[in-house]
Amino acid sequence: MAYDIRLKNVVKVFSSGKHKGVVAVDNVSLDIEDGEFFALLGPSGCGKTTTLRMIAGFEQPTEGSILIRDEPMEHVPPFHRPVNTVFQDYALFPHMTVLQNIMFGLKMEGLSGDAAKQRAYEALELVRLPEVANRRPSQMSGGQQQRVALARALVKRPAVLLLDEPLGALDLKLRKQMQYELKSMQQQVGITFIYVTHDQEEAMTMADRIAVMSEGRVLQVGSPRDIYEQPQSRFVADFIGETNFISGTLESHDNGVGHVRLAQDTVVDVQMPKNFSLSSGAVTIPIRPERIGLLPNGNDSPFHNMEDITILTGHLLDSQYIGTDTRYTVKIPGDNEIVVRIQNVDYLETVDFEIGQEVQVFWSLKSTHVLDH
Amino acid sequence: MNWFKSQDGRGFLLALPAIFWLGVFFILPLFTIVVISFMSRGAGGVAELPYTLAHYDRTFGVFSVILIRSIRIASITTIVCLFIGYPLAFFISTRKNRNFQNLCLFFIILPFWTNFLVRTYAWRILLGDAGTINAILLSWGWIEEPLRLLNTEFAVLVGLIYGFFPFMVLPIYASIERFDFKFVDAAHDLGANDWTTFWRVVFPMTLPGVLAGSALVFIPSVGAFITPDLLGGTRGLMIGNLISRQFGGSGNMPLGSALSVVMMAVVLLTLLVYVRFGINREGDD
C-alpha cells in the first residue's frame, strides 16, 4: 500500500509563546494512504491542528519524523512541500481578487499568463463559482470564500490537501451541503485529504478513516464504523455519538464472552475484545442508546426466546420527546442509569410509558463491548 | 424616533459647531489667501489691487529652486524614515512580549517630551564647525579640518528625519500589529518564499500604514521652517522659510500667499495619492 503521509513518533513541544512548554502532540504515528479521506478528530486543544501544521511545514516536530511520499520533510520549508492547505478562516488575500488569489500559487510555480488563467478558471469551475473571478474576498459570503479557498489550494494539484476545520464558520445547512460536495470533489480529483475537525458527525460522514485525538495522543484509528462500534477507550466511546457507560465487575470469560456482574443478582454477558487487558476486575460496558429496546415489564416479547439477548428490569426515570426519537432514562440494577432511544415511527405499535413504571430493557450481545476503565 | 441615529436635519446639528469653526477659521482664511495671492504688493508688504499673476510667476520662476528643494528634502526625509521605520516597526510589532513592545514605543515617543526647538538647537551643537561630531572626528584624526555640516541641506535632512521619525513608525506599527500572520502561512503554503511573501502579501497589506506614515512625514516636512531656519542656513532654505519671511516686517503678503497656495497644492496632491492607494485598499476590507 502506498502511503502519502507517514508520521513516525512525532512529538511537538512548544518552545515559546503563550503555549511554551506545552506538549501539543505526544508521540503520534500515522500512516495515511494514497487517495484516502483521513480525518483528525478531537476536541479543541487535542493537537489535531498542530499535527496538520507540522505536515504543512508551519511547525517543526520536536521529535520524530514526517514523510510525504517517502521523502523526509525535516528541512523542507512549507513552500517546497507537495501539500496545500485550506485554512480555517480561509486566509484569502484581501488585497487580491479571487482570480489573483487562485493564480498566486501558480505564479509561484512560474506559471503565468493564459495557461495560469485557464487553470484558475478550471479550479473555479470545480468549486462551481466561475462568476466570482473578479470579486474581492470581502465581497463574498462565507460559503463562497470557503470554495475559493478550496480552489486556491486545489489548483496547485497537491499530493495531499490539508483542511483545517474548513466548514467551521458556515451555518449548519451549508455545512451539510459542503460536506457532501467536499467528499464528491475528493473522489473526483483523487487527492488525499487530511481533514481536521472537532465535529464527530462531520468526520463520520466524510472520512474513510478517522484518527481520534485527545491531549496530544492518537487514541484510535479506524473506519467510522470501527470507531463507533468498537471504541477502544472511554474517551472515544463518549466523544463519538452518545453512549451509556454501565459499570460492573468482570468475573470470568469464555469463548470471547465475558460475564459482568452489575449487582448481586444481575450478571450480563458481553463481547470481549481480543487481547483484553483484564481477565477480571472493574470494567465498563459502553452501549449505544439506540441499540437498547424497551418494553413494559411483564410483557412477553418475541425477543425473549432469542439467543444472546440480555434482558434487565428497571424503572423509568424520565422521558424526553426529541422529534425523531424519544429518549428514555431507565434505572437498571447496580445503580446504573441508562438512556434508551426509541425511534418515533407509526408503522409499529407504540407504547405509552409512564414515569416511574417498571420496564424491561434488552439488547443483543452484538451491541456490547467492554472497556477496562 | 431615535434622536441618536436620526438621519434628518437634527443629526446635522451635531456637526454644526465644527462646521462653524472650520468655516470661520479655515475656509474663510483659505479663500482670503487665494484672493490675496492674485493681488499686487502695496506699501509695507500688504495686498492691494490690481490683480496680477506676478507672484505665481516668481514662485515658479526664481523660487522654483526652493520649491523643488523643499519637495526633494521632504521626499528624502520620507524615504529615509520609511527605510528605517518599517523594519523597526516590524521588529516591535512582532515581539511576543507586550510590555517590551510598549517600552519600545515609549522610547520612540520619548523625544517628544522635550521642546522641538530645544531639540533642534541641540543639533546645532552636534553639527557645528566646532561641534561634537567634528570634534570627535578631528580628535580621531579621521579628518584634517572641520566638515561643513551645519547650514547645509544635509543638516536640514538630519533634523527633519530626527523630528518626524515617530510619525512614520507609529502608523506602520499599528498596521503590522493588525496584520494577521496566517496570510504568511497561506503564502508559504502556496509556494512563495520569504522574500516573495513579504513583497506580495505582507507589504501590500501593511501599505495603509506606510502611506499614512509617509503622509504624516511628508506634509509637515515640505512646509517645515523651524528646522531649515536653525540648521539649513541659506543653502538649506525651504519654502516654509520663504513664506514666513513674506509675512514679517517689510515682507510681501501676496507673494507669501502665492507660495502658500502652491505649497498647499503640493500637499493636496500628496494626500490624493494617499487617498487613491491607501483608503481604497482599506475600504475593501
XYZ file of C-alpha atoms in Angstrom, chain A residues 16-17 53 56 58 78-79 83-85 87 89 91-96 101 104-105 107-108 136 138 152 156, chain B residues 96 180 182-194 196-197 200-202 204-205 280-281 283-285:
54
model
C 7.986 29.815 23.032
C 4.882 31.935 23.129
C 0.541 22.388 10.725
C 2.191 21.605 6.140
C 4.417 25.685 9.565
C 6.341 24.801 3.573
C 6.777 26.397 0.160
C 0.831 19.799 0.123
C -1.630 22.663 0.234
C -3.841 23.902 2.988
C -7.276 27.346 6.320
C -10.859 31.122 8.169
C -6.861 33.268 4.716
C -7.758 34.603 1.280
C -5.557 37.582 0.477
C -7.847 40.584 0.906
C -5.850 42.815 -1.422
C -6.264 40.468 -4.361
C -5.745 34.629 -5.172
C -0.914 33.277 -6.764
C 0.161 29.687 -6.236
C 2.712 32.195 -10.352
C 4.960 30.818 -7.626
C -12.584 40.660 -3.716
C -14.645 40.759 1.250
C -6.806 28.156 -4.487
C -1.791 23.601 -7.265
C 5.646 38.462 21.659
C -2.656 38.525 10.664
C -1.966 33.488 8.866
C -1.549 35.194 5.477
C 2.172 34.447 5.672
C 1.343 30.791 6.265
C -1.046 30.923 3.330
C 1.577 32.449 1.030
C 4.207 29.933 2.111
C 1.682 27.181 1.610
C 1.096 28.311 -1.965
C 4.802 28.166 -2.712
C 6.036 31.698 -2.008
C 9.398 32.050 -0.282
C 10.014 34.639 2.429
C 8.081 36.964 -2.270
C 5.759 36.593 0.693
C 3.379 40.189 -2.456
C 1.491 39.796 0.794
C 2.917 41.497 3.890
C 0.733 45.352 0.276
C -1.400 44.531 3.291
C -9.244 52.447 -1.391
C -7.373 49.372 -0.288
C -12.115 50.183 2.082
C -12.126 46.726 0.580
C -11.789 45.007 3.905
